[in-house]
GROMACS .gro file of C-alpha atoms in nm:
model
  202
    1MET     CA    1   4.356   4.926  11.942
    2LEU     CA    2   4.633   5.183  11.979
    3PHE     CA    3   4.754   5.323  11.646
    4LYS     CA    4   4.506   5.107  11.451
    5GLU     CA    5   4.452   5.392  11.205
    6TRP     CA    6   4.825   5.450  11.165
    7LYS     CA    7   5.057   5.323  10.897
    8LEU     CA    8   5.387   5.171  11.007
    9LYS     CA    9   5.586   5.447  10.837
   10GLU     CA   10   5.390   5.709  11.036
   11ILE     CA   11   5.476   5.538  11.363
   12VAL     CA   12   5.840   5.516  11.256
   13LEU     CA   13   5.854   5.885  11.160
   14MET     CA   14   5.689   5.991  11.486
   15SER     CA   15   5.941   5.782  11.681
   16ILE     CA   16   6.235   5.927  11.487
   17LEU     CA   17   6.110   6.281  11.551
   18GLY     CA   18   6.071   6.202  11.921
   19VAL     CA   19   6.428   6.072  11.948
   20VAL     CA   20   6.582   6.355  11.745
   21PHE     CA   21   6.406   6.624  11.945
   22ALA     CA   22   6.493   6.454  12.272
   23PHE     CA   23   6.856   6.546  12.206
   24ILE     CA   24   6.759   6.893  12.085
   25TYR     CA   25   6.565   6.941  12.408
   26LEU     CA   26   6.867   6.838  12.612
   27GLY     CA   27   7.077   7.089  12.426
   28PHE     CA   28   6.829   7.364  12.504
   29PHE     CA   29   6.831   7.266  12.870
   30LEU     CA   30   7.202   7.346  12.878
   31PHE     CA   31   7.142   7.665  12.680
   32GLY     CA   32   6.877   7.764  12.935
   33GLN     CA   33   7.127   7.722  13.216
   34THR     CA   34   7.370   7.952  13.037
   35LEU     CA   35   7.096   8.206  12.968
   36ARG     CA   36   6.989   8.195  13.331
   37ASN     CA   37   7.342   8.269  13.452
   38PHE     CA   38   7.360   8.562  13.210
   39LEU     CA   39   7.027   8.707  13.331
   40ILE     CA   40   7.093   8.675  13.705
   41PRO     CA   41   7.268   9.015  13.736
   42PHE     CA   42   6.967   9.179  13.570
   43GLY     CA   43   6.717   9.015  13.804
   44LEU     CA   44   6.559   8.825  13.515
   45ALA     CA   45   6.669   8.471  13.604
   46PRO     CA   46   6.308   8.341  13.643
   47PHE     CA   47   6.251   8.424  13.276
   48ALA     CA   48   6.552   8.235  13.138
   49TYR     CA   49   6.372   7.912  13.058
   50GLU     CA   50   6.041   8.088  12.990
   51PHE     CA   51   6.189   8.266  12.687
   52ILE     CA   52   6.275   7.933  12.525
   53PHE     CA   53   6.013   7.707  12.682
   54GLY     CA   54   5.820   7.673  12.357
   55ILE     CA   55   6.101   7.468  12.206
   56TRP     CA   56   6.004   7.182  12.439
   57PHE     CA   57   5.663   7.158  12.272
   58ILE     CA   58   5.781   7.174  11.914
   59VAL     CA   59   5.796   6.802  11.835
   60SER     CA   60   5.428   6.767  11.921
   61ILE     CA   61   5.344   7.040  11.670
   62ILE     CA   62   5.572   6.908  11.396
   63ALA     CA   63   5.455   6.546  11.433
   64ALA     CA   64   5.089   6.645  11.435
   65TYR     CA   65   5.131   6.881  11.139
   66ILE     CA   66   5.305   6.618  10.926
   67ILE     CA   67   5.115   6.303  11.022
   68ARG     CA   68   4.771   6.443  11.111
   69LYS     CA   69   4.652   6.147  11.313
   70ARG     CA   70   4.495   6.120  11.654
   71GLY     CA   71   4.766   6.103  11.923
   72ALA     CA   72   5.059   6.229  11.715
   73ALA     CA   73   5.115   6.534  11.937
   74PHE     CA   74   5.089   6.341  12.263
   75TRP     CA   75   5.297   6.037  12.173
   76SER     CA   76   5.579   6.225  12.000
   77GLU     CA   77   5.620   6.445  12.306
   78LEU     CA   78   5.610   6.144  12.539
   79ILE     CA   79   5.875   5.965  12.333
   80ALA     CA   80   6.100   6.272  12.345
   81GLY     CA   81   6.061   6.296  12.723
   82THR     CA   82   6.126   5.925  12.777
   83VAL     CA   83   6.440   5.928  12.560
   84GLN     CA   84   6.573   6.226  12.754
   85VAL     CA   85   6.536   6.034  13.078
   86LEU     CA   86   6.701   5.724  12.931
   87VAL     CA   87   7.006   5.920  12.820
   88GLY     CA   88   7.042   6.086  13.158
   89SER     CA   89   6.850   6.414  13.165
   90PRO     CA   90   6.919   6.614  13.484
   91ALA     CA   91   6.542   6.654  13.522
   92GLY     CA   92   6.506   6.284  13.612
   93PRO     CA   93   6.207   6.050  13.564
   94MET     CA   94   5.952   6.322  13.643
   95LEU     CA   95   6.035   6.458  13.299
   96ILE     CA   96   5.823   6.179  13.149
   97ILE     CA   97   5.516   6.314  13.329
   98SER     CA   98   5.600   6.668  13.219
   99ALA     CA   99   5.631   6.553  12.859
  100ALA     CA  100   5.298   6.370  12.877
  101ILE     CA  101   5.124   6.679  13.012
  102GLN     CA  102   5.278   6.903  12.746
  103GLY     CA  103   5.173   6.655  12.479
  104LEU     CA  104   4.818   6.648  12.617
  105GLY     CA  105   4.807   7.026  12.604
  106ALA     CA  106   4.889   7.030  12.234
  107GLU     CA  107   4.672   6.727  12.159
  108ALA     CA  108   4.369   6.892  12.321
  109VAL     CA  109   4.364   7.164  12.056
  110PHE     CA  110   4.386   6.918  11.768
  111ALA     CA  111   4.115   6.709  11.933
  112ALA     CA  112   3.891   7.017  11.947
  113THR     CA  113   3.911   7.031  11.566
  114LYS     CA  114   3.854   6.654  11.547
  115TRP     CA  115   4.206   6.628  11.406
  116LYS     CA  116   4.098   6.797  11.082
  117ASN     CA  117   4.248   7.147  11.105
  118TYR     CA  118   4.624   7.206  11.090
  119THR     CA  119   4.635   7.571  10.985
  120LEU     CA  120   4.879   7.813  11.144
  121PRO     CA  121   4.626   7.950  11.397
  122VAL     CA  122   4.553   7.598  11.520
  123LEU     CA  123   4.924   7.512  11.546
  124VAL     CA  124   4.984   7.835  11.737
  125ALA     CA  125   4.692   7.756  11.968
  126ALA     CA  126   4.836   7.408  12.028
  127GLY     CA  127   5.170   7.559  12.128
  128MET     CA  128   4.994   7.800  12.362
  129SER     CA  129   4.783   7.522  12.513
  130ALA     CA  130   5.093   7.313  12.578
  131ALA     CA  131   5.240   7.615  12.756
  132VAL     CA  132   4.936   7.652  12.981
  133PHE     CA  133   4.926   7.281  13.061
  134SER     CA  134   5.298   7.278  13.139
  135TYR     CA  135   5.268   7.584  13.361
  136ALA     CA  136   4.979   7.426  13.553
  137TRP     CA  137   5.197   7.120  13.612
  138GLY     CA  138   5.492   7.337  13.712
  139TRP     CA  139   5.267   7.513  13.962
  140PHE     CA  140   5.259   7.192  14.165
  141ASN     CA  141   5.586   7.033  14.064
  142SER     CA  142   5.837   7.315  14.015
  143GLY     CA  143   5.751   7.565  14.285
  144LEU     CA  144   5.594   7.823  14.055
  145ALA     CA  145   5.328   7.884  14.319
  146ALA     CA  146   5.595   8.041  14.540
  147LEU     CA  147   5.655   8.327  14.295
  148ALA     CA  148   5.507   8.671  14.354
  149PRO     CA  149   5.170   8.720  14.179
  150GLY     CA  150   5.311   8.970  13.931
  151LEU     CA  151   5.595   8.735  13.842
  152ILE     CA  152   5.353   8.445  13.800
  153ILE     CA  153   5.151   8.642  13.545
  154ALA     CA  154   5.462   8.765  13.365
  155THR     CA  155   5.630   8.425  13.340
  156LEU     CA  156   5.306   8.260  13.228
  157LEU     CA  157   5.257   8.517  12.953
  158VAL     CA  158   5.616   8.478  12.834
  159ARG     CA  159   5.577   8.099  12.826
  160ILE     CA  160   5.254   8.127  12.627
  161VAL     CA  161   5.418   8.358  12.372
  162SER     CA  162   5.716   8.124  12.353
  163GLY     CA  163   5.480   7.831  12.290
  164ALA     CA  164   5.304   8.024  12.016
  165LEU     CA  165   5.624   8.126  11.838
  166LEU     CA  166   5.882   7.854  11.906
  167ALA     CA  167   5.638   7.564  11.889
  168GLY     CA  168   5.352   7.685  11.669
  169VAL     CA  169   5.514   7.917  11.414
  170LEU     CA  170   5.858   7.755  11.407
  171GLY     CA  171   5.708   7.406  11.410
  172LYS     CA  172   5.500   7.483  11.102
  173TRP     CA  173   5.799   7.639  10.927
  174ILE     CA  174   6.012   7.330  10.989
  175GLY     CA  175   5.734   7.104  10.865
  176ASP     CA  176   5.695   7.315  10.552
  177GLN     CA  177   6.069   7.309  10.483
  178LEU     CA  178   6.074   6.931  10.513
  179ALA     CA  179   5.775   6.905  10.280
  180LYS     CA  180   5.956   7.115  10.017
  181THR     CA  181   6.234   6.857  10.000
  182GLY     CA  182   5.990   6.587   9.895
  183VAL     CA  183   6.073   6.352  10.183
  184LEU     CA  184   5.717   6.376  10.316
  185ARG     CA  185   5.539   6.265   9.999
  186GLY     CA  186   5.392   5.962  10.172
  187TYR     CA  187   5.254   6.159  10.467
  188ALA     CA  188   4.948   6.381  10.507
  189LEU     CA  189   5.139   6.710  10.481
  190GLY     CA  190   5.329   6.595  10.173
  191LYS     CA  191   5.008   6.479  10.005
  192GLU     CA  192   4.843   6.812  10.080
  193ARG     CA  193   5.132   6.994   9.913
  194GLN     CA  194   5.128   6.757   9.616
  195LYS     CA  195   4.766   6.826   9.517
  196PRO     CA  196   4.822   7.188   9.401
  197ARG     CA  197   5.121   7.074   9.195
  198GLU     CA  198   4.913   6.802   9.030
  199ARG     CA  199   4.632   7.050   8.945
  200LYS     CA  200   4.885   7.288   8.788
  201ALA     CA  201   5.038   7.007   8.585
  202SER     CA  202   4.700   6.883   8.456
   0.00000   0.00000   0.00000
């Protein structure tokens, strides 16, 4: 049964994160358009979205890092993509497929650890994996195959670095900042942070 190992509050938090980041993603889509227009005179337009592409994977990293349950990365990303379509994303319904593929990319790394390792290297690897999965999808769906070989390699590398930094590193930082506030006490990340405090107090 789907989510049988989940608590209701975990499903609620994942859904909230998906909705919140759906609007953040839309904002970055507009930012990407502006950045692209700025880079056109320099011949760097193909890199405009690649520089910031990692931000579109970040909810999968944050949700997985906080909740630490099977499917958190995939479903949070899918929710974010679906909400974007419902509120009128210019990308259209195909965005849902893109979100699912990105979520699978991140989820694959957590699955490889049997959903037991959420250290920074694993989070970074998840962001990088989401980048590779998304690029493979874009190869067929977004015309990336038409780029010159050198540009294909360059844009892929930039997207992977963006996934590592903007999804993996930034995602962990955001999760840690939330944990410091105490609002995550009832979730896996909050409980992990609580144990050292309890040992010090005892």
